[in-house]
Coordinates of C-alpha atoms in Angstrom, one line a residue:
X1 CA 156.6 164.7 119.6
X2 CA 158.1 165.6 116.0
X3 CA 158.0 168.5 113.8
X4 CA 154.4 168.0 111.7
X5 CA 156.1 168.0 108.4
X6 CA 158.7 165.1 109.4
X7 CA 156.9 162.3 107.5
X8 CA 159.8 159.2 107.5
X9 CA 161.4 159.0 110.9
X10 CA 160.2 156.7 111.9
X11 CA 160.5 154.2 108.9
X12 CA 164.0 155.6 109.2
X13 CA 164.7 154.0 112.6
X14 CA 163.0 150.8 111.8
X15 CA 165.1 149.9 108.9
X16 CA 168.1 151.4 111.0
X17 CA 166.9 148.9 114.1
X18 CA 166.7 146.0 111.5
X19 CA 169.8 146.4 109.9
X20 CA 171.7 145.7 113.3
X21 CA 169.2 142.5 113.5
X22 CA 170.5 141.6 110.5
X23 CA 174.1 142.3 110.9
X24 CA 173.6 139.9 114.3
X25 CA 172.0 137.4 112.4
X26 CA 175.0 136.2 110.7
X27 CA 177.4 137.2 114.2
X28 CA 175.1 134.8 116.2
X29 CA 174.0 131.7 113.5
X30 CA 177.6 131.7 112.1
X31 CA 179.5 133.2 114.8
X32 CA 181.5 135.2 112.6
X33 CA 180.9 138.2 110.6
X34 CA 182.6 137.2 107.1
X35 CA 179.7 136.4 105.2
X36 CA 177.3 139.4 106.1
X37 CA 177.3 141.0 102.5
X38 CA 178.3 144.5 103.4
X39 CA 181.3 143.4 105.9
X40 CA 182.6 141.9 102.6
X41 CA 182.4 145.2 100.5
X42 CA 182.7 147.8 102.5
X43 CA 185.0 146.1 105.7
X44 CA 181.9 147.0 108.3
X45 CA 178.7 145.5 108.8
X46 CA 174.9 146.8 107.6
X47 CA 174.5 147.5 111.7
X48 CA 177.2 149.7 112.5
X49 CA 175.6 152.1 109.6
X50 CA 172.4 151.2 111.3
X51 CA 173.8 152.7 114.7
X52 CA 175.4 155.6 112.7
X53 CA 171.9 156.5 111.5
X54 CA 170.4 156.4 115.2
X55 CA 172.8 159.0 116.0
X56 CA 172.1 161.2 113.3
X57 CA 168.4 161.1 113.9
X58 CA 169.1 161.2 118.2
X59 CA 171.1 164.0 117.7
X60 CA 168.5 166.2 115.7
X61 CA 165.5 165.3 117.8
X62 CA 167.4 165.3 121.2
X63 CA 168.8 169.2 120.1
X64 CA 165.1 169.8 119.3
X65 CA 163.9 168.4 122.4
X66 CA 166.2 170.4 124.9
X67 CA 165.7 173.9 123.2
X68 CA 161.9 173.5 123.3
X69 CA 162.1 171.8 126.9
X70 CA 160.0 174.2 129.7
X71 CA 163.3 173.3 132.1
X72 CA 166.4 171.0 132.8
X73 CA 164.1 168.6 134.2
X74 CA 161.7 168.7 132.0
X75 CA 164.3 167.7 129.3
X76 CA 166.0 164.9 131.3
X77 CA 162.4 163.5 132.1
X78 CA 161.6 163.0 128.5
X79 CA 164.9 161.7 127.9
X80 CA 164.5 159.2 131.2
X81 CA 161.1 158.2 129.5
X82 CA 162.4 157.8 126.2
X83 CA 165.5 155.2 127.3
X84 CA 165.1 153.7 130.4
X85 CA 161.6 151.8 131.2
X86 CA 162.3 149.9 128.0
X87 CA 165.9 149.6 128.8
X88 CA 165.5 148.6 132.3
X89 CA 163.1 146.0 131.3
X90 CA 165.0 144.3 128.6
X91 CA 167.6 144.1 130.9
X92 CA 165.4 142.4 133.8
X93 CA 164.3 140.1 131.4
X94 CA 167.2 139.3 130.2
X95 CA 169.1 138.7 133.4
X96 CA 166.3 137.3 135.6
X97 CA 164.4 135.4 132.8
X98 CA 166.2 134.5 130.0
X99 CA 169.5 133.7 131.6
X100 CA 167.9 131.4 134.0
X101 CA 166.1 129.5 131.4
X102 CA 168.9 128.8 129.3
X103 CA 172.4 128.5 131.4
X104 CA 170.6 125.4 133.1
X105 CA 171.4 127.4 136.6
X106 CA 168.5 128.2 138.9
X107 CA 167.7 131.3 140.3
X108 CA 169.2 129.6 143.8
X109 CA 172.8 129.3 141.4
X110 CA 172.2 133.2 140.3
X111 CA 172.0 134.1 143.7
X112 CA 175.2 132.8 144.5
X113 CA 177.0 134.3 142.0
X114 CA 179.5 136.7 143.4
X115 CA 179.2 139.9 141.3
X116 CA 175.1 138.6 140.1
X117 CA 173.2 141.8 142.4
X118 CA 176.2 144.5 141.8
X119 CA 176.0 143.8 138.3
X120 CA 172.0 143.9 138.3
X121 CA 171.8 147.4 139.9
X122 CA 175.3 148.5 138.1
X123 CA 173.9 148.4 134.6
X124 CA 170.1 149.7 135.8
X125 CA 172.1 152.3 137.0
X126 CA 174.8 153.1 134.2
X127 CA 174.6 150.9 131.1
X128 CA 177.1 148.2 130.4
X129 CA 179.6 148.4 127.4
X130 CA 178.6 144.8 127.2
X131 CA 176.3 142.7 129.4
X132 CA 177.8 139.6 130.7
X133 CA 177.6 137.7 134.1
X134 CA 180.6 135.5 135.6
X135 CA 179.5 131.7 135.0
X136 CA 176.4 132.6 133.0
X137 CA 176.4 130.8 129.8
X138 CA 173.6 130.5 127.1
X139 CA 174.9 128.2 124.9
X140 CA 178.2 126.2 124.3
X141 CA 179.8 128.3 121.7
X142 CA 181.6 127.1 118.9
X143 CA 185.5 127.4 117.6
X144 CA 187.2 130.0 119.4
X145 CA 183.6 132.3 119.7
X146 CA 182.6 133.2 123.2
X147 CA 179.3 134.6 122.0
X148 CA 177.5 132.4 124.4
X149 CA 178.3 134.5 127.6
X150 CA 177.3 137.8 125.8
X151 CA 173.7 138.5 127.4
X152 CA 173.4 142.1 125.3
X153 CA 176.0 143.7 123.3
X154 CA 173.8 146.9 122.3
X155 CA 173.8 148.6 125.6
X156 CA 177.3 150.5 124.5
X157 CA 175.5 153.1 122.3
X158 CA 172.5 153.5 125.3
X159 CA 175.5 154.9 127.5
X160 CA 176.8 156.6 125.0
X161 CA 173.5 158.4 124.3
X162 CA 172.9 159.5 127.8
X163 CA 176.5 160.9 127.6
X164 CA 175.6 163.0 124.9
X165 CA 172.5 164.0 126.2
X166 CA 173.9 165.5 129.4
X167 CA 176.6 166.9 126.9
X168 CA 173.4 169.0 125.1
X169 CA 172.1 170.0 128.2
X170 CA 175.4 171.4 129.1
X171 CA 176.1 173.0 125.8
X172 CA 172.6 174.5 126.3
X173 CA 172.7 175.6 129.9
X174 CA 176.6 177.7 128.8
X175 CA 174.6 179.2 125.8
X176 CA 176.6 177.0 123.2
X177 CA 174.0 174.7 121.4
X178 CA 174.4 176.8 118.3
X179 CA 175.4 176.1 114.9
X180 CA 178.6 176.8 114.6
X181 CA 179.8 175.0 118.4
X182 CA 178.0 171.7 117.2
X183 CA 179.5 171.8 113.5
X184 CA 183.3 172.8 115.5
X185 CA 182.2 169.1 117.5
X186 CA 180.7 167.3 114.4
X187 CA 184.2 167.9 112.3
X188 CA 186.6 167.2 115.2
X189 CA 185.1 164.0 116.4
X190 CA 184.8 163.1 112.3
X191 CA 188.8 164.4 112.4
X192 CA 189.2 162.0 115.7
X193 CA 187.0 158.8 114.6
X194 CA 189.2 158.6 111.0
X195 CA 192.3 158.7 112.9
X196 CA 191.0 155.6 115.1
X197 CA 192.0 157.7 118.4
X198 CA 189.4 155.7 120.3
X199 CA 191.9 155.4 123.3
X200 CA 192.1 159.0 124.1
X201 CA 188.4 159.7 125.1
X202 CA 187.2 158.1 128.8
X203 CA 184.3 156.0 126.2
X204 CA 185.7 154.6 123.5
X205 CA 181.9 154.7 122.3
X206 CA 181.9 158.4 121.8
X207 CA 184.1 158.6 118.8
X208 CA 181.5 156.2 117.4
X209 CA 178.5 158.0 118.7
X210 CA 179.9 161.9 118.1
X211 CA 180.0 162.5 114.2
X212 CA 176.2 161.1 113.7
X213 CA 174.8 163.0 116.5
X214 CA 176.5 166.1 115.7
X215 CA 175.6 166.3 112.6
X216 CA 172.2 166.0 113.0
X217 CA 172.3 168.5 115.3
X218 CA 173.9 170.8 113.0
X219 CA 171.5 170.3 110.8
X220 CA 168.4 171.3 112.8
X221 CA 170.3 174.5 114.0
X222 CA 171.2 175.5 110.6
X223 CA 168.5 173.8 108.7
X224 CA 165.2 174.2 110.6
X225 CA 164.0 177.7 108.7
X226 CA 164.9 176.0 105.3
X227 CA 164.1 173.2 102.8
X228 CA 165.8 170.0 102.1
X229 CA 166.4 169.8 98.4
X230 CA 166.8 166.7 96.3
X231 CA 169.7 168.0 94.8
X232 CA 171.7 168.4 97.8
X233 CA 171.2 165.1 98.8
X234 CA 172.0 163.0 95.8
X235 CA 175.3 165.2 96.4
X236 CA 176.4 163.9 99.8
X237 CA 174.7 160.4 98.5
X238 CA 177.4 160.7 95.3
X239 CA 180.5 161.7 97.9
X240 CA 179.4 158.6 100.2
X241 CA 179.7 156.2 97.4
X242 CA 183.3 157.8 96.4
X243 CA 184.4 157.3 100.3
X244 CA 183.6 153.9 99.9
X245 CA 185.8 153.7 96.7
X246 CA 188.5 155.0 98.7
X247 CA 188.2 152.6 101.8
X248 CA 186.8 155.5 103.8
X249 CA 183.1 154.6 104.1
X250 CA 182.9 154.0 107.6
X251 CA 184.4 156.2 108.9
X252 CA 182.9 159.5 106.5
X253 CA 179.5 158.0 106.5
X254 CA 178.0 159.7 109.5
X255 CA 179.0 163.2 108.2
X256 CA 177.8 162.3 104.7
X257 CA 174.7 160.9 104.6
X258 CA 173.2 163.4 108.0
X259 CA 171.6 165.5 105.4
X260 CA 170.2 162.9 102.9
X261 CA 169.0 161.1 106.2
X262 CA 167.2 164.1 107.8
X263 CA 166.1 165.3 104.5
X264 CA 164.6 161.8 103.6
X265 CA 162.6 162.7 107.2
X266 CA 161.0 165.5 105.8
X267 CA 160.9 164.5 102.2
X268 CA 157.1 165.5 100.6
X269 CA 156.4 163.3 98.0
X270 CA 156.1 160.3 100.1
X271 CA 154.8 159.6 103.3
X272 CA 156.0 156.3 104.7
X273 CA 155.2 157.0 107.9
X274 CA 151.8 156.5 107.4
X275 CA 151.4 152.5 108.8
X276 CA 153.8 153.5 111.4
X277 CA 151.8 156.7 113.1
X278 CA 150.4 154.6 115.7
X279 CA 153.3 152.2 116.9
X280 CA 157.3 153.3 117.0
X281 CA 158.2 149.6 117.0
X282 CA 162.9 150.9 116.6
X283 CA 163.8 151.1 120.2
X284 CA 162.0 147.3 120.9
X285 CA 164.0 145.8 118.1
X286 CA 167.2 147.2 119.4
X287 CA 166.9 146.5 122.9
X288 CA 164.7 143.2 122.6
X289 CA 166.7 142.0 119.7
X290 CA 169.9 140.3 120.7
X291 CA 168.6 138.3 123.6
X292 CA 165.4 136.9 121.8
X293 CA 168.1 136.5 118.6
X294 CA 170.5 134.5 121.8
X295 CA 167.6 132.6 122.6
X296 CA 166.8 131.2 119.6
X297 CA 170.5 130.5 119.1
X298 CA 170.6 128.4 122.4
X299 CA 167.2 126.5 121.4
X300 CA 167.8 125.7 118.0
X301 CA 172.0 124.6 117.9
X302 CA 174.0 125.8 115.5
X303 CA 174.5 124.8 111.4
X304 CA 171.9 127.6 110.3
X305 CA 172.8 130.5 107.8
X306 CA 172.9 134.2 109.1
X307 CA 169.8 135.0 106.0
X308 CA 167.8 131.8 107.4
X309 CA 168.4 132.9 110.8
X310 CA 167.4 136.4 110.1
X311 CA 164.3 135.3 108.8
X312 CA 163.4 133.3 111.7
X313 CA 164.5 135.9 113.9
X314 CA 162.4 139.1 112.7
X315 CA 158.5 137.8 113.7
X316 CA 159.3 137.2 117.4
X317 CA 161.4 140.3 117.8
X318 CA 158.8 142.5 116.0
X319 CA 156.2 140.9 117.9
X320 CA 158.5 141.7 121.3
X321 CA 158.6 144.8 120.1
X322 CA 155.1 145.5 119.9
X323 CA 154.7 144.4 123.2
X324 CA 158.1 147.1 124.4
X325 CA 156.0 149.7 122.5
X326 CA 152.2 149.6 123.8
X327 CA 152.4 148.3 127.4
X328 CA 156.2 150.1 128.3
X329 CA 157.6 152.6 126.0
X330 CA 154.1 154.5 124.9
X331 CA 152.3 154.5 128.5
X332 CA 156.4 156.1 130.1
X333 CA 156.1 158.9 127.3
X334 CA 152.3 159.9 128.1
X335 CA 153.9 161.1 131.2
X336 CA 156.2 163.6 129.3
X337 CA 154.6 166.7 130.7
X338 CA 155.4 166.3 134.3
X339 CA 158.3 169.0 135.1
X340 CA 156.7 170.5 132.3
X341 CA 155.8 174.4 133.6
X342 CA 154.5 176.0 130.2
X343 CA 153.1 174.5 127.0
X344 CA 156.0 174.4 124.2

């Protein structure tokens, strides 16, 4: 599945899939963003780097994946596996089960909801910016929030990844997933993303989703016959923390900190991988994470603290995630080598 001398990947995406936990923790307890400590110094929450850094790491592994992919299908199958059993059940869950439970209206009231079925098969189909269903309310929100009708929020970046996946396969199938086409993409959607042109591309998403996963493809073009070096890193670490002295963290951050991020993967002094080899536990977190987070929210009122909410939160979603991983996501990707025609 990964290179044998990538050691921290998966740590990576675990802290990344946390750090959008977090970031909701204080969205959903307090139902505003204010205190969360890094909207305060750098103007964006800890989860939006979070999603930054699932970009970066999609984007190197999904450039990996279609170059050593038997065919086409082959690739798309993987991608299928990776993305949509666990995706497709979160979102049965969370429309047949958890909304239920919580709005107060039966199935019966479901039912009868006008757009309830289109919007079912819609988002199993193509991924919602933002799930919601007309009528369907967790909880009463309070002030002027409406976070109560928000059944999943996360589902943006899903769509935008299976845009840029086809986008690869494209690139790939014209002879253009090289180097210097995904660098020419990596600086022009930096170049778009700073200017805040997010109304001039079909998904507004994209701009978001573009830099990150560019870059780390970049990077396993140019980089995959040479070594990360310390040095290097601390040097794009050093010109992150100057973009954030100039107000620019945000929106530099996905360029910057590709290479410390990838090198970090296949750093050799440490391995903390090592707890993790058995169970991926990221893609759980994200997906299972805002409706168990809503839940708890609905059960418990409001009054609590984004930290004291985050530490209630973490248990059940890692335990959910658990769960995602051993009975959805790991038996979908033992099936990986169907379409496959020759060993990679």
């Amino acid at each position: 599945m990964l290179d044998g001398k990538v050691k921290n990947v998966a740590c990576i995406r675990l802290l990344a899939a946390l750090s959008v936990v977090f970031s909701h923790s204080f969205l959903i307890a307090e139902s505003t963003e204010d205190n969360e400590p890094l909207q305060r110094i750098t103007g964006e929450v800890l989860g939006i780097y979070g999603v930054f850094v699932f970009f970066i790491v999609s984007g190197y592994f999904v450039t990996r994946s279609c170059l050593l992919s038997t065919s086409p299908g082959h690739y798309l199958w993987k991608r299928f596996l990776r993305i949509y059993p666990a995706y497709g059940v979160s979102l049965l869950i969370t429309i047949l089960l958890i909304a239920p439970l919580l709005s107060g209206l039966s199935f019966s009231d479901l039912n009868g909801i006008s757009n309830f079925w289109p919007t079912v098969v819609r988002n199993l189909l193509i991924p919602a910016d933002v799930l919601m269903i007309d009528g369907v309310e967790l909880y009463q929100s309070s002030g002027d929030s409406d976070l109560g009708i928000v059944l999943n929020p996360v589902y943006w970046t899903i769509k935008i990844e299976i845009i840029l996946y086809l986008f690869v396969l494209f690139l790939c199938a014209f002879k253009l997933l090289n180097r210097w086409v995904t660098l020419m993409l990596c600086i022009t959607s930096t170049v778009l993303f700073s200017l805040e042109w997010y109304s001039t591309v079909p998904h507004w998403g994209l701009l978001f989703g573009m830099p990150g996963f560019f870059a780390g493809s970049f990077l396993y073009l140019f980089m995959k016959d040479k070594e990360y070096t310390m040095n290097l890193s601390v040097a794009f670490l050093v010109l992150t923390m100057i973009a954030g002295c100039l107000g620019m963290a945000p929106k530099l951050f996905p360029v910057l900190v590709a290479y410390p991020v990838i090198a970090l993967g296949f750093t050799k002094s440490r391995d903390l991988d090592k707890p993790l080899r058995s169970i991926d536990l990221s893609y759980g977190i994200y997906v299972f994470g805002w409706p168990i987070q809503q839940s708890l929210r609905a059960i418990c009122g409001d009054g609590m603290s984004g930290w004291s909410f985050f530490a209630m939160s973490v248990p059940p979603i890692l335990a959910a995630s658990a769960i995602s991983w051993f009975l959805i996501e790991k038996p979908s990707l033992s099936l990986k080598s169907r379409f496959q025609t020759r060993a990679e």
